[in-house]
PDB file of C-alpha atoms in Angstrom:
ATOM      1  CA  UNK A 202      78.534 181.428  64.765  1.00 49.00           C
ATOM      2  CA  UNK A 203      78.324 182.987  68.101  1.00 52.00           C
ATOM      3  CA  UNK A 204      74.568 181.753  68.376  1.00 56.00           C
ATOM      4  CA  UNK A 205      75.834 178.017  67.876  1.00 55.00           C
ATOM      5  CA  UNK A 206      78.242 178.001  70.347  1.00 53.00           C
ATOM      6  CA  UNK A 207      75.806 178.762  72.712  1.00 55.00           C
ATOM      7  CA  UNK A 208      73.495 176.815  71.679  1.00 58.00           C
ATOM      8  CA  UNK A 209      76.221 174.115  72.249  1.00 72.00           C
ATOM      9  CA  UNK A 210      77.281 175.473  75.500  1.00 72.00           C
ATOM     10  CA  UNK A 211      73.392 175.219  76.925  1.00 79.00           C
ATOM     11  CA  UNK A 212      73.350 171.497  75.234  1.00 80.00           C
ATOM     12  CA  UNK A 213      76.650 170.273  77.456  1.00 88.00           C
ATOM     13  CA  UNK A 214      74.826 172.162  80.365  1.00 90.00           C
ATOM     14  CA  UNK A 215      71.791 170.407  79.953  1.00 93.00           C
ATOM     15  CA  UNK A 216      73.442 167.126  79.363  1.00 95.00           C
ATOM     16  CA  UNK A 217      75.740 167.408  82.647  1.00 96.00           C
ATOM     17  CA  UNK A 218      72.423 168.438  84.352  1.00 97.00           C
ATOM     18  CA  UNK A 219      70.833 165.219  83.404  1.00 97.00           C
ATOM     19  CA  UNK A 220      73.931 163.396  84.110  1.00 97.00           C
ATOM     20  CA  UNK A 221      74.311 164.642  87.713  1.00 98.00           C
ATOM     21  CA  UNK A 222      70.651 164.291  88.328  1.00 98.00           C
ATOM     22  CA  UNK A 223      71.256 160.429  87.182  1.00 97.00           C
ATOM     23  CA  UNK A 224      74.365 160.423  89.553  1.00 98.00           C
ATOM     24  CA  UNK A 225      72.019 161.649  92.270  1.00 98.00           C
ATOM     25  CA  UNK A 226      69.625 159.374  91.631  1.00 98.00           C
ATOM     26  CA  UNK A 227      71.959 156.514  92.472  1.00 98.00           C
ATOM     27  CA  UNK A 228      73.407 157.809  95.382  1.00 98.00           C
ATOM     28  CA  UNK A 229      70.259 158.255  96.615  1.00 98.00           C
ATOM     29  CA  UNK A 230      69.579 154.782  95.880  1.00 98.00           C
ATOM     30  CA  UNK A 231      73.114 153.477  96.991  1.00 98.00           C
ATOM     31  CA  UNK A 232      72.333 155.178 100.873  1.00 98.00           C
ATOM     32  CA  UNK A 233      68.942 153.155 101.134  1.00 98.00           C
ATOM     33  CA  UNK A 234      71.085 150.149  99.860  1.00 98.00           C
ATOM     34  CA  UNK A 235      73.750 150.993 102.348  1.00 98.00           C
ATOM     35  CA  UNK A 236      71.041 150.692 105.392  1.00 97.00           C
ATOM     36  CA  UNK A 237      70.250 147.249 104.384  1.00 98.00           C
ATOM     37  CA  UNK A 238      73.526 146.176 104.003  1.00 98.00           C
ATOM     38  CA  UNK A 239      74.207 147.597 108.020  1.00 97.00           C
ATOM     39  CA  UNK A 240      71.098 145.416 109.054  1.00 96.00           C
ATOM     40  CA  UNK A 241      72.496 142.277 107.361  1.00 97.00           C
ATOM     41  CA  UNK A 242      76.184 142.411 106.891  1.00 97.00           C
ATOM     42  CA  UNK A 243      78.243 140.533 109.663  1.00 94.00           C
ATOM     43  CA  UNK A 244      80.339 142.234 112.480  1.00 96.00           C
ATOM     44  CA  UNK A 245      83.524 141.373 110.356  1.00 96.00           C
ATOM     45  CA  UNK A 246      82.797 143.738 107.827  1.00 96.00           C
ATOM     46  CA  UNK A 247      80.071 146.530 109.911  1.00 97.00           C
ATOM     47  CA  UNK A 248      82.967 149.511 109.666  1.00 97.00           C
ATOM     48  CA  UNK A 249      83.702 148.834 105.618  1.00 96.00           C
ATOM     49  CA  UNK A 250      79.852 149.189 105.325  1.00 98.00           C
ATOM     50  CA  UNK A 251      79.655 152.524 107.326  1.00 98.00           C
ATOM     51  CA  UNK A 252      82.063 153.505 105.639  1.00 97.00           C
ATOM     52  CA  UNK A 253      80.435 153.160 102.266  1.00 98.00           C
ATOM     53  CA  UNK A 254      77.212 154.645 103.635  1.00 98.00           C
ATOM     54  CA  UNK A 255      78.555 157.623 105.059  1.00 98.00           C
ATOM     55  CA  UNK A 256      81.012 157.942 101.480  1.00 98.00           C
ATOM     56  CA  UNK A 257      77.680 157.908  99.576  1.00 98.00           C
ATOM     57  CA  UNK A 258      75.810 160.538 101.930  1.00 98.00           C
ATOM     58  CA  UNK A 259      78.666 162.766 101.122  1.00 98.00           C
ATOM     59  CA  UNK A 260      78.750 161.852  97.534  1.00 98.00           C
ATOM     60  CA  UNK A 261      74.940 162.576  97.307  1.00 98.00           C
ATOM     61  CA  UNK A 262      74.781 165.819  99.527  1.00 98.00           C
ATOM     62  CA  UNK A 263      77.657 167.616  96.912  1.00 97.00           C
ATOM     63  CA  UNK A 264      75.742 166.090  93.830  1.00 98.00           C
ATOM     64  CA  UNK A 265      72.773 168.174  95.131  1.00 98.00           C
ATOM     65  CA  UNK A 266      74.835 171.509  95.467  1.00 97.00           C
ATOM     66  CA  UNK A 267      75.674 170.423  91.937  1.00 97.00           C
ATOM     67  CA  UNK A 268      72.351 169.990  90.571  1.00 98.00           C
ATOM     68  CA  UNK A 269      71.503 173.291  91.550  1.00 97.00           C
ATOM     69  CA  UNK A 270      74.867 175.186  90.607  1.00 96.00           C
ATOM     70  CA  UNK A 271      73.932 173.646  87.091  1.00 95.00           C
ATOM     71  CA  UNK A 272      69.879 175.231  87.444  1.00 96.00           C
ATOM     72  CA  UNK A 273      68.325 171.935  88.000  1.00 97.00           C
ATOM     73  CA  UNK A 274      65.970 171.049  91.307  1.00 97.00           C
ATOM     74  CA  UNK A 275      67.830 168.424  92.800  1.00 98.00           C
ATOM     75  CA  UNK A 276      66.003 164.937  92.919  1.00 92.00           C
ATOM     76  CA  UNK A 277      64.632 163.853  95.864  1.00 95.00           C
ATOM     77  CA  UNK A 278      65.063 160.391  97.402  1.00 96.00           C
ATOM     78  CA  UNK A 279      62.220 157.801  96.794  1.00 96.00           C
ATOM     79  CA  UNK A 280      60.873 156.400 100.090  1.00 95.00           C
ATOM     80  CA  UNK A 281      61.888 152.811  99.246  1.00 95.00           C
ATOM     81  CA  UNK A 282      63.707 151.485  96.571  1.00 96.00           C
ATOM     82  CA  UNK A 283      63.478 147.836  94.800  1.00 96.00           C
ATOM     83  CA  UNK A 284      66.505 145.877  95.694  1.00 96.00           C
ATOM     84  CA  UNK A 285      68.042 143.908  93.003  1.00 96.00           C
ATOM     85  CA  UNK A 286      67.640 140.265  94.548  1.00 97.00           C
ATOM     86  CA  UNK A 287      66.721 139.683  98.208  1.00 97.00           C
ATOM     87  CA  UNK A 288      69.179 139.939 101.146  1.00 98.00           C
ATOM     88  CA  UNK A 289      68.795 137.309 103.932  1.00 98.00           C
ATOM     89  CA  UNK A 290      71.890 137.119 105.229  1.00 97.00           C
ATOM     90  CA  UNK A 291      75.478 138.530 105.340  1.00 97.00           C
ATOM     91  CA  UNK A 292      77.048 136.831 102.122  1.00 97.00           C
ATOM     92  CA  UNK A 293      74.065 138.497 100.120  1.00 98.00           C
ATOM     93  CA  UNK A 294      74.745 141.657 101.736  1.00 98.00           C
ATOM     94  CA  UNK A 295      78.219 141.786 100.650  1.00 97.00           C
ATOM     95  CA  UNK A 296      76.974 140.600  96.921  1.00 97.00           C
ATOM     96  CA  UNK A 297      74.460 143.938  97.196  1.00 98.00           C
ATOM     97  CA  UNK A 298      77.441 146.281  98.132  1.00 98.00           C
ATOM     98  CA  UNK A 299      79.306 144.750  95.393  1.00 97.00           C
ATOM     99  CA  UNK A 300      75.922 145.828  92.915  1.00 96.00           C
ATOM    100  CA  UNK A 301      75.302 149.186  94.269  1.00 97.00           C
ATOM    101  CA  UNK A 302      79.118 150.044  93.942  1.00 97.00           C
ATOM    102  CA  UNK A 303      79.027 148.523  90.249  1.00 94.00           C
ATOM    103  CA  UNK A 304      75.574 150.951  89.706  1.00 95.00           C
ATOM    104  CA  UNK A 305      77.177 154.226  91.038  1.00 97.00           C
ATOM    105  CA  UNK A 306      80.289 153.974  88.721  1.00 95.00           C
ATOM    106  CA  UNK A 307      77.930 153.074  85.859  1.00 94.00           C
ATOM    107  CA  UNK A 308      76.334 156.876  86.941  1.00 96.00           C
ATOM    108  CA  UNK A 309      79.357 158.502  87.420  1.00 97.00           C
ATOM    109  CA  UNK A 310      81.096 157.120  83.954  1.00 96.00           C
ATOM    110  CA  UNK A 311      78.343 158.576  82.179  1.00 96.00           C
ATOM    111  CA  UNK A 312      78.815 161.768  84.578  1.00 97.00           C
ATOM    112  CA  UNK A 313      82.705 161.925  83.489  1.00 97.00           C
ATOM    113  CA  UNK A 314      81.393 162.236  79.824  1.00 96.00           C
ATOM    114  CA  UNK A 315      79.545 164.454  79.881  1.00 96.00           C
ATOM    115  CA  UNK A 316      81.156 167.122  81.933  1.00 96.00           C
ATOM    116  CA  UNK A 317      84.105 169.482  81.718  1.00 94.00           C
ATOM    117  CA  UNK A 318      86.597 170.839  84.591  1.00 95.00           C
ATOM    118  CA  UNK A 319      86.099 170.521  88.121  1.00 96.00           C
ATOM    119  CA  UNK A 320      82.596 168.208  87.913  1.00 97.00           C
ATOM    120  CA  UNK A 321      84.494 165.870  85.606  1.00 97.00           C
ATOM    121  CA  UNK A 322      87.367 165.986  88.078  1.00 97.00           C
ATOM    122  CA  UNK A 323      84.964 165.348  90.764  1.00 97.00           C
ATOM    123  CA  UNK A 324      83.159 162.877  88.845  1.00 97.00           C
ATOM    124  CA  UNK A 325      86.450 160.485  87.752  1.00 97.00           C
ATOM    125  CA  UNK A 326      87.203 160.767  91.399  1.00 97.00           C
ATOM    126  CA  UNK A 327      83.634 159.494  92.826  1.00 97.00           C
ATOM    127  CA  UNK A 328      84.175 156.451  90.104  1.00 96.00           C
ATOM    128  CA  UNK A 329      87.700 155.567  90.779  1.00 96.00           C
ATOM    129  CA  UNK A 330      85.766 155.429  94.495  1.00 97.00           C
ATOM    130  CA  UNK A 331      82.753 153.343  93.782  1.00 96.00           C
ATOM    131  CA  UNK A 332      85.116 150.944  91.614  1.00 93.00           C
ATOM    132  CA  UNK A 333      87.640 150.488  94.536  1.00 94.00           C
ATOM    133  CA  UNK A 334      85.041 149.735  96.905  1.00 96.00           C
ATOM    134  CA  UNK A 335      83.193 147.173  94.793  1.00 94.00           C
ATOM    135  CA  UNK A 336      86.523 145.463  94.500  1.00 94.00           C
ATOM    136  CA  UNK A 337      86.776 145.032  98.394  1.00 95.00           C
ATOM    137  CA  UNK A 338      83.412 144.174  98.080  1.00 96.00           C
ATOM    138  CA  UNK A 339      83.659 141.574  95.439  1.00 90.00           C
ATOM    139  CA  UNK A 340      86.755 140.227  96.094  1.00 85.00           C
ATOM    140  CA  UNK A 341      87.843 141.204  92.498  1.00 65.00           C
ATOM    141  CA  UNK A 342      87.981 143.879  90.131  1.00 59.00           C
ATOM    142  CA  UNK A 343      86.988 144.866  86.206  1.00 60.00           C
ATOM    143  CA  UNK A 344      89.116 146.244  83.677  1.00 56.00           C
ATOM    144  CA  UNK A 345      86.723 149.833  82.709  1.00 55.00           C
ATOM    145  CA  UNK A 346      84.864 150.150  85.811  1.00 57.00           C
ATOM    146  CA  UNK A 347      81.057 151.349  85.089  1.00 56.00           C
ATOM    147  CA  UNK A 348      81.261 150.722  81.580  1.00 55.00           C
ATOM    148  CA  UNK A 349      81.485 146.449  81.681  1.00 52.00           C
ATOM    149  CA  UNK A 350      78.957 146.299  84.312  1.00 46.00           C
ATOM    150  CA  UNK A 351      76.743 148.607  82.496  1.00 47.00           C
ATOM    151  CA  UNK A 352      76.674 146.183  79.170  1.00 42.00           C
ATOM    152  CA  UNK A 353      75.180 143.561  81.935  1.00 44.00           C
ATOM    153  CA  UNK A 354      73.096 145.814  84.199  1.00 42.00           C
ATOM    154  CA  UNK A 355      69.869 146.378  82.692  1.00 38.00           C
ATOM    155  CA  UNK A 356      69.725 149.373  84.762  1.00 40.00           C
ATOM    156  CA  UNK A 357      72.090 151.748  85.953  1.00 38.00           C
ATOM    157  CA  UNK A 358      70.419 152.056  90.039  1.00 42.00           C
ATOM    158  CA  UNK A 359      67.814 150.584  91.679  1.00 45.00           C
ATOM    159  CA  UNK A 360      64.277 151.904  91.063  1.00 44.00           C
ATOM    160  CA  UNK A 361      61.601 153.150  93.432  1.00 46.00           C
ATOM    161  CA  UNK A 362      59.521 151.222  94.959  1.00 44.00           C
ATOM    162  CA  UNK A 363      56.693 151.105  97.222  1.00 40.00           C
ATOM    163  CA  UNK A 364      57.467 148.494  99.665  1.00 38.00           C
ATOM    164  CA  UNK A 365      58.472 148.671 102.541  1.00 37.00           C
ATOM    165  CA  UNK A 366      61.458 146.400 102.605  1.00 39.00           C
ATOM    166  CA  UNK A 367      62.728 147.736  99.178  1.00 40.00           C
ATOM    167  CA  UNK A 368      62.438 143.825  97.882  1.00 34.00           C
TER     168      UNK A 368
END
């Protein structure tokens, strides 16, 4: 009996490992997004995007104290990443904020479940984030943040790429 448990124990382990690593992943992601948004978004709204860039820096610097509290090798950031739809102009800007907000609460919903204690804590709380800013983003806001927007994401952050615009 005492052998299963532990074999449970290392399963929830390994599953908030991969979890966090996915979390990481998108923050990652959400930073590079970030920079474009800064180079496109309009003086009106500069400080609100700063302000999510420098949220998801944090966000992404604890998640790789995390990684390796949990044993992992934290991921390392791709050198570009493929942006969901191009970004001319301010307006699309403000739609990508919206999308990389909707992403990292997609991450971190799937983080909540499968942790326990403080990570979960931390977890719900970097969601409740992500989902507050893509409502100042958007304008609007969903009922379960990162689980509606998952069901019409295809994925959960933006992939790597090897341009060198991200587009």
């Amino acid at each position: 009996m005492a052998s299963r448990a532990g074999r449970t124990a290392v399963g929830e382990r390994a599953a908030a490992l991969r979890a966090a690593q996915a979390a990481l992943a998108a923050e990652h992601a959400a930073v590079y997004g970030y920079g474009v948004v800064g180079g496109r978004i309009g003086d009106d709204r500069l400080a609100e995007a700063r302000e999510g860039y420098a949220a998801h820096r944090s966000r992404r610097d604890d998640l790789t104290r995390t990684v390796r509290d949990l044993g992992g090798d934290p991921e390392s950031a791709a050198p570009a990443y493929a942006l969901p739809f191009a970004v001319p102009d301010a307006p699309a800007a403000v739609r990508l904020a919206a999308e990389l907000e909707n992403r990292v609460a997609a991450v971190y919903a799937d983080l909540v479940r499968a942790s326990t204690g403080s990570l979960r804590r931390q977890a719900a709380g970097a969601l409740r984030e992500a989902a507050v800013r893509a409502v100042r983003w958007r304008g609007d806001g969903v009922a379960f943040p990162g689980l509606t927007e998952r069901a019409t994401t295809v994925t959960p952050s933006a992939s790597p790429s090897g341009g060198a615009d991200g587009v």
